[in-house]
Amino acid sequence: MVHLHLSTLDLTKTRFAYSPLWETVMGYRAMLDSSRFAIHLPWVCEATESTRGLDLSLLRALVQPFGYIPDFVTPPPVTALPEFEDEIRALLATPVETVQQEISRLLEGNRDLSDELEVFRSDPQGALLHLADQLRFYWSQALEPHWPRLRAMLENDILLRARSLALGGAEALFKDLHPLVRFQ
């Protein structure tokens, strides 16, 4: 079980946002193990077909069906309504030291990926540029055609969460996320 201890200050800094880049990365993860995301199976089948033949080798090495995804792949949004390209620029601005630390952490859990991820150690800036291109290709083929509908759903969820917080406080905010998530 994971425990997150939030101070009052932490809660005052709580913000609501969606992330087109996060949705892109998690959409890719859903394609890797569609059985875990059965509700999205029609989209997974469409996305699999539309991305067939794309070079997604770096994305494949960084995003596995389970486990850690380096944080630099999905930087936190700096605005509640971010644009995909703004998030790509944030990814490209990741300090080299951060890239290398997070790649090392990923390799701790899976040494089999060392060959595929070596480029992040030998040429971090070049690897980030190549990764950004792969994410752009994947985004344009798999998610961008559906983005207006997805964005509307995500914006509605933000409004729902903000209303829950306003009317019932932090307890109301967290109570319906998942049965395993508790707020004390």
PDB file of C-alpha atoms in Angstrom:
ATOM      1  CA  MET A   1       0.000   0.000   0.000  1.00  0.00           C
ATOM      2  CA  VAL A   2       1.205   3.473  -0.816  1.00  0.00           C
ATOM      3  CA  HIS A   3       0.622   6.252   1.721  1.00  0.00           C
ATOM      4  CA  LEU A   4       0.774   9.863   0.658  1.00  0.00           C
ATOM      5  CA  HIS A   5       1.032  12.316   3.509  1.00  0.00           C
ATOM      6  CA  LEU A   6      -0.327  15.689   2.473  1.00  0.00           C
ATOM      7  CA  SER A   7       0.040  18.761   4.589  1.00  0.00           C
ATOM      8  CA  THR A   8      -2.418  21.608   4.577  1.00  0.00           C
ATOM      9  CA  LEU A   9       0.046  23.451   2.342  1.00  0.00           C
ATOM     10  CA  ASP A  10       0.079  20.485  -0.057  1.00  0.00           C
ATOM     11  CA  LEU A  11      -3.694  20.583  -0.300  1.00  0.00           C
ATOM     12  CA  THR A  12      -3.684  24.327  -0.937  1.00  0.00           C
ATOM     13  CA  LYS A  13      -1.392  23.676  -3.907  1.00  0.00           C
ATOM     14  CA  THR A  14      -3.710  21.027  -5.376  1.00  0.00           C
ATOM     15  CA  ARG A  15      -4.607  21.885  -8.941  1.00  0.00           C
ATOM     16  CA  PHE A  16      -6.757  20.244 -11.565  1.00  0.00           C
ATOM     17  CA  ALA A  17      -5.479  19.789 -15.083  1.00  0.00           C
ATOM     18  CA  TYR A  18      -5.433  17.321 -17.900  1.00  0.00           C
ATOM     19  CA  SER A  19      -2.457  16.495 -20.046  1.00  0.00           C
ATOM     20  CA  PRO A  20      -2.604  15.612 -23.748  1.00  0.00           C
ATOM     21  CA  LEU A  21       0.878  14.117 -23.414  1.00  0.00           C
ATOM     22  CA  TRP A  22      -0.156  11.952 -20.436  1.00  0.00           C
ATOM     23  CA  GLU A  23      -3.206  10.774 -22.396  1.00  0.00           C
ATOM     24  CA  THR A  24      -0.924   9.956 -25.332  1.00  0.00           C
ATOM     25  CA  VAL A  25       1.480   7.918 -23.210  1.00  0.00           C
ATOM     26  CA  MET A  26      -1.299   6.098 -21.371  1.00  0.00           C
ATOM     27  CA  GLY A  27      -3.050   5.457 -24.691  1.00  0.00           C
ATOM     28  CA  TYR A  28       0.133   3.805 -25.887  1.00  0.00           C
ATOM     29  CA  ARG A  29       0.260   1.740 -22.693  1.00  0.00           C
ATOM     30  CA  ALA A  30      -3.351   0.670 -23.296  1.00  0.00           C
ATOM     31  CA  MET A  31      -2.309  -0.636 -26.722  1.00  0.00           C
ATOM     32  CA  LEU A  32       0.402  -2.753 -25.103  1.00  0.00           C
ATOM     33  CA  ASP A  33      -2.073  -4.581 -22.866  1.00  0.00           C
ATOM     34  CA  SER A  34      -5.575  -4.033 -24.178  1.00  0.00           C
ATOM     35  CA  SER A  35      -7.016  -6.642 -21.800  1.00  0.00           C
ATOM     36  CA  ARG A  36      -6.537  -4.205 -18.915  1.00  0.00           C
ATOM     37  CA  PHE A  37      -8.413  -1.501 -20.815  1.00  0.00           C
ATOM     38  CA  ALA A  38     -11.285  -3.485 -22.341  1.00  0.00           C
ATOM     39  CA  ILE A  39     -13.627  -0.508 -22.263  1.00  0.00           C
ATOM     40  CA  HIS A  40     -11.321   1.198 -24.765  1.00  0.00           C
ATOM     41  CA  LEU A  41     -10.938  -1.822 -27.051  1.00  0.00           C
ATOM     42  CA  PRO A  42     -12.589  -0.226 -30.127  1.00  0.00           C
ATOM     43  CA  TRP A  43     -10.211   2.726 -29.871  1.00  0.00           C
ATOM     44  CA  VAL A  44      -7.220   0.426 -29.173  1.00  0.00           C
ATOM     45  CA  CYS A  45      -7.967  -1.553 -32.341  1.00  0.00           C
ATOM     46  CA  GLU A  46      -8.267   1.644 -34.379  1.00  0.00           C
ATOM     47  CA  ALA A  47      -5.105   3.145 -32.865  1.00  0.00           C
ATOM     48  CA  THR A  48      -3.157  -0.071 -33.392  1.00  0.00           C
ATOM     49  CA  GLU A  49      -4.092  -0.070 -37.067  1.00  0.00           C
ATOM     50  CA  SER A  50      -3.449   3.651 -37.590  1.00  0.00           C
ATOM     51  CA  THR A  51      -0.005   3.488 -35.978  1.00  0.00           C
ATOM     52  CA  ARG A  52       1.139   0.274 -37.673  1.00  0.00           C
ATOM     53  CA  GLY A  53       4.541   0.855 -39.230  1.00  0.00           C
ATOM     54  CA  LEU A  54       5.448   3.912 -37.138  1.00  0.00           C
ATOM     55  CA  ASP A  55       8.866   3.869 -35.503  1.00  0.00           C
ATOM     56  CA  LEU A  56       7.935   3.906 -31.810  1.00  0.00           C
ATOM     57  CA  SER A  57      11.083   2.178 -30.568  1.00  0.00           C
ATOM     58  CA  LEU A  58      12.000   4.748 -27.897  1.00  0.00           C
ATOM     59  CA  LEU A  59       8.418   5.023 -26.704  1.00  0.00           C
ATOM     60  CA  ARG A  60       8.250   1.212 -26.541  1.00  0.00           C
ATOM     61  CA  ALA A  61      11.422   1.089 -24.449  1.00  0.00           C
ATOM     62  CA  LEU A  62      10.203   3.778 -22.018  1.00  0.00           C
ATOM     63  CA  VAL A  63       6.579   2.682 -21.653  1.00  0.00           C
ATOM     64  CA  GLN A  64       5.996  -0.904 -20.614  1.00  0.00           C
ATOM     65  CA  PRO A  65       2.589  -2.498 -19.916  1.00  0.00           C
ATOM     66  CA  PHE A  66       3.256  -2.191 -16.174  1.00  0.00           C
ATOM     67  CA  GLY A  67       5.571  -0.298 -13.901  1.00  0.00           C
ATOM     68  CA  TYR A  68       7.526   2.895 -13.842  1.00  0.00           C
ATOM     69  CA  ILE A  69       7.470   5.400 -16.673  1.00  0.00           C
ATOM     70  CA  PRO A  70      10.204   8.038 -16.375  1.00  0.00           C
ATOM     71  CA  ASP A  71       8.643  11.274 -15.176  1.00  0.00           C
ATOM     72  CA  PHE A  72      10.299  13.348 -17.904  1.00  0.00           C
ATOM     73  CA  VAL A  73       8.083  11.568 -20.463  1.00  0.00           C
ATOM     74  CA  THR A  74       4.997  13.214 -18.953  1.00  0.00           C
ATOM     75  CA  PRO A  75       5.983  16.525 -17.340  1.00  0.00           C
ATOM     76  CA  PRO A  76       3.251  18.036 -15.157  1.00  0.00           C
ATOM     77  CA  PRO A  77       1.112  20.546 -17.019  1.00  0.00           C
ATOM     78  CA  VAL A  78       1.775  24.167 -16.123  1.00  0.00           C
ATOM     79  CA  THR A  79      -1.726  25.265 -17.050  1.00  0.00           C
ATOM     80  CA  ALA A  80      -5.131  23.673 -16.547  1.00  0.00           C
ATOM     81  CA  LEU A  81      -5.724  23.540 -20.315  1.00  0.00           C
ATOM     82  CA  PRO A  82      -2.388  22.601 -21.893  1.00  0.00           C
ATOM     83  CA  GLU A  83      -1.716  22.054 -25.566  1.00  0.00           C
ATOM     84  CA  PHE A  84       0.164  18.998 -26.820  1.00  0.00           C
ATOM     85  CA  GLU A  85       3.045  20.983 -28.328  1.00  0.00           C
ATOM     86  CA  ASP A  86       3.525  22.972 -25.103  1.00  0.00           C
ATOM     87  CA  GLU A  87       4.002  19.701 -23.259  1.00  0.00           C
ATOM     88  CA  ILE A  88       6.420  18.444 -25.910  1.00  0.00           C
ATOM     89  CA  ARG A  89       8.453  21.639 -25.385  1.00  0.00           C
ATOM     90  CA  ALA A  90       8.489  20.910 -21.624  1.00  0.00           C
ATOM     91  CA  LEU A  91       9.698  17.359 -22.318  1.00  0.00           C
ATOM     92  CA  LEU A  92      12.464  18.726 -24.569  1.00  0.00           C
ATOM     93  CA  ALA A  93      13.539  21.132 -21.806  1.00  0.00           C
ATOM     94  CA  THR A  94      14.232  18.283 -19.382  1.00  0.00           C
ATOM     95  CA  PRO A  95      17.730  18.639 -17.899  1.00  0.00           C
ATOM     96  CA  VAL A  96      20.173  15.956 -19.041  1.00  0.00           C
ATOM     97  CA  GLU A  97      20.829  14.940 -15.419  1.00  0.00           C
ATOM     98  CA  THR A  98      17.131  14.295 -14.869  1.00  0.00           C
ATOM     99  CA  VAL A  99      16.899  12.163 -18.014  1.00  0.00           C
ATOM    100  CA  GLN A 100      19.886  10.083 -16.974  1.00  0.00           C
ATOM    101  CA  GLN A 101      18.682   9.632 -13.373  1.00  0.00           C
ATOM    102  CA  GLU A 102      15.238   8.518 -14.469  1.00  0.00           C
ATOM    103  CA  ILE A 103      16.635   6.158 -17.114  1.00  0.00           C
ATOM    104  CA  SER A 104      18.827   4.621 -14.405  1.00  0.00           C
ATOM    105  CA  ARG A 105      15.748   4.156 -12.216  1.00  0.00           C
ATOM    106  CA  LEU A 106      13.882   2.494 -15.099  1.00  0.00           C
ATOM    107  CA  LEU A 107      16.803   0.157 -15.719  1.00  0.00           C
ATOM    108  CA  GLU A 108      16.875  -0.884 -12.048  1.00  0.00           C
ATOM    109  CA  GLY A 109      13.544  -2.569 -12.677  1.00  0.00           C
ATOM    110  CA  ASN A 110      14.328  -3.964 -16.121  1.00  0.00           C
ATOM    111  CA  ARG A 111      17.908  -4.500 -17.256  1.00  0.00           C
ATOM    112  CA  ASP A 112      16.626  -6.097 -20.488  1.00  0.00           C
ATOM    113  CA  LEU A 113      15.957  -2.589 -21.821  1.00  0.00           C
ATOM    114  CA  SER A 114      19.549  -1.373 -21.453  1.00  0.00           C
ATOM    115  CA  ASP A 115      20.389  -1.594 -25.195  1.00  0.00           C
ATOM    116  CA  GLU A 116      17.255   0.282 -26.272  1.00  0.00           C
ATOM    117  CA  LEU A 117      17.769   2.991 -23.657  1.00  0.00           C
ATOM    118  CA  GLU A 118      21.516   3.474 -24.135  1.00  0.00           C
ATOM    119  CA  VAL A 119      20.847   6.443 -26.435  1.00  0.00           C
ATOM    120  CA  PHE A 120      19.404   8.346 -23.447  1.00  0.00           C
ATOM    121  CA  ARG A 121      22.793   7.995 -21.765  1.00  0.00           C
ATOM    122  CA  SER A 122      25.036   8.586 -24.778  1.00  0.00           C
ATOM    123  CA  ASP A 123      23.001  11.371 -26.436  1.00  0.00           C
ATOM    124  CA  PRO A 124      20.209  12.543 -24.098  1.00  0.00           C
ATOM    125  CA  GLN A 125      19.303  15.627 -26.145  1.00  0.00           C
ATOM    126  CA  GLY A 126      19.185  13.663 -29.383  1.00  0.00           C
ATOM    127  CA  ALA A 127      17.145  10.934 -27.711  1.00  0.00           C
ATOM    128  CA  LEU A 128      14.645  13.508 -26.415  1.00  0.00           C
ATOM    129  CA  LEU A 129      14.278  14.965 -29.919  1.00  0.00           C
ATOM    130  CA  HIS A 130      13.717  11.496 -31.369  1.00  0.00           C
ATOM    131  CA  LEU A 131      11.235  10.642 -28.594  1.00  0.00           C
ATOM    132  CA  ALA A 132       9.364  13.912 -29.204  1.00  0.00           C
ATOM    133  CA  ASP A 133       9.049  13.012 -32.898  1.00  0.00           C
ATOM    134  CA  GLN A 134       7.711   9.556 -32.028  1.00  0.00           C
ATOM    135  CA  LEU A 135       5.208  11.036 -29.592  1.00  0.00           C
ATOM    136  CA  ARG A 136       4.080  13.545 -32.230  1.00  0.00           C
ATOM    137  CA  PHE A 137       3.571  10.770 -34.786  1.00  0.00           C
ATOM    138  CA  TYR A 138       1.667   8.621 -32.306  1.00  0.00           C
ATOM    139  CA  TRP A 139      -0.427  11.597 -31.145  1.00  0.00           C
ATOM    140  CA  SER A 140      -1.357  12.631 -34.693  1.00  0.00           C
ATOM    141  CA  GLN A 141      -2.416   9.129 -35.708  1.00  0.00           C
ATOM    142  CA  ALA A 142      -3.964   7.742 -32.524  1.00  0.00           C
ATOM    143  CA  LEU A 143      -5.284  10.555 -30.325  1.00  0.00           C
ATOM    144  CA  GLU A 144      -5.518  13.851 -32.161  1.00  0.00           C
ATOM    145  CA  PRO A 145      -8.504  12.755 -34.288  1.00  0.00           C
ATOM    146  CA  HIS A 146     -10.386  12.036 -31.038  1.00  0.00           C
ATOM    147  CA  TRP A 147      -9.000  14.945 -29.032  1.00  0.00           C
ATOM    148  CA  PRO A 148     -11.979  17.326 -29.169  1.00  0.00           C
ATOM    149  CA  ARG A 149     -14.220  14.681 -27.554  1.00  0.00           C
ATOM    150  CA  LEU A 150     -11.539  13.581 -25.079  1.00  0.00           C
ATOM    151  CA  ARG A 151     -10.727  17.161 -24.126  1.00  0.00           C
ATOM    152  CA  ALA A 152     -14.414  17.886 -23.472  1.00  0.00           C
ATOM    153  CA  MET A 153     -14.651  14.831 -21.213  1.00  0.00           C
ATOM    154  CA  LEU A 154     -11.496  15.817 -19.331  1.00  0.00           C
ATOM    155  CA  GLU A 155     -12.634  19.423 -18.919  1.00  0.00           C
ATOM    156  CA  ASN A 156     -15.968  18.180 -17.545  1.00  0.00           C
ATOM    157  CA  ASP A 157     -14.129  15.949 -15.082  1.00  0.00           C
ATOM    158  CA  ILE A 158     -12.087  18.931 -13.897  1.00  0.00           C
ATOM    159  CA  LEU A 159     -15.283  20.890 -13.315  1.00  0.00           C
ATOM    160  CA  LEU A 160     -16.796  17.953 -11.413  1.00  0.00           C
ATOM    161  CA  ARG A 161     -13.694  17.592  -9.205  1.00  0.00           C
ATOM    162  CA  ALA A 162     -13.517  21.344  -8.564  1.00  0.00           C
ATOM    163  CA  ARG A 163     -17.183  21.371  -7.583  1.00  0.00           C
ATOM    164  CA  SER A 164     -16.671  18.385  -5.256  1.00  0.00           C
ATOM    165  CA  LEU A 165     -13.803  20.205  -3.570  1.00  0.00           C
ATOM    166  CA  ALA A 166     -15.766  23.455  -3.297  1.00  0.00           C
ATOM    167  CA  LEU A 167     -18.878  21.824  -1.866  1.00  0.00           C
ATOM    168  CA  GLY A 168     -17.417  19.053   0.257  1.00  0.00           C
ATOM    169  CA  GLY A 169     -13.737  19.730   0.807  1.00  0.00           C
ATOM    170  CA  ALA A 170     -10.835  17.366   0.223  1.00  0.00           C
ATOM    171  CA  GLU A 171     -12.747  14.373   1.566  1.00  0.00           C
ATOM    172  CA  ALA A 172     -15.441  14.782  -1.096  1.00  0.00           C
ATOM    173  CA  LEU A 173     -12.767  15.246  -3.733  1.00  0.00           C
ATOM    174  CA  PHE A 174     -11.124  11.894  -3.053  1.00  0.00           C
ATOM    175  CA  LYS A 175     -14.084   9.714  -2.043  1.00  0.00           C
ATOM    176  CA  ASP A 176     -15.120   8.550  -5.517  1.00  0.00           C
ATOM    177  CA  LEU A 177     -11.727   8.072  -7.213  1.00  0.00           C
ATOM    178  CA  HIS A 178     -11.291   4.345  -6.597  1.00  0.00           C
ATOM    179  CA  PRO A 179     -12.305   1.924  -3.823  1.00  0.00           C
ATOM    180  CA  LEU A 180      -8.647   1.498  -2.851  1.00  0.00           C
ATOM    181  CA  VAL A 181      -8.051   5.254  -2.487  1.00  0.00           C
ATOM    182  CA  ARG A 182      -8.904   6.612   0.938  1.00  0.00           C
ATOM    183  CA  PHE A 183      -8.619  10.050   2.454  1.00  0.00           C
ATOM    184  CA  GLN A 184      -7.952  10.480   6.167  1.00  0.00           C
TER     185      GLN A 184
END
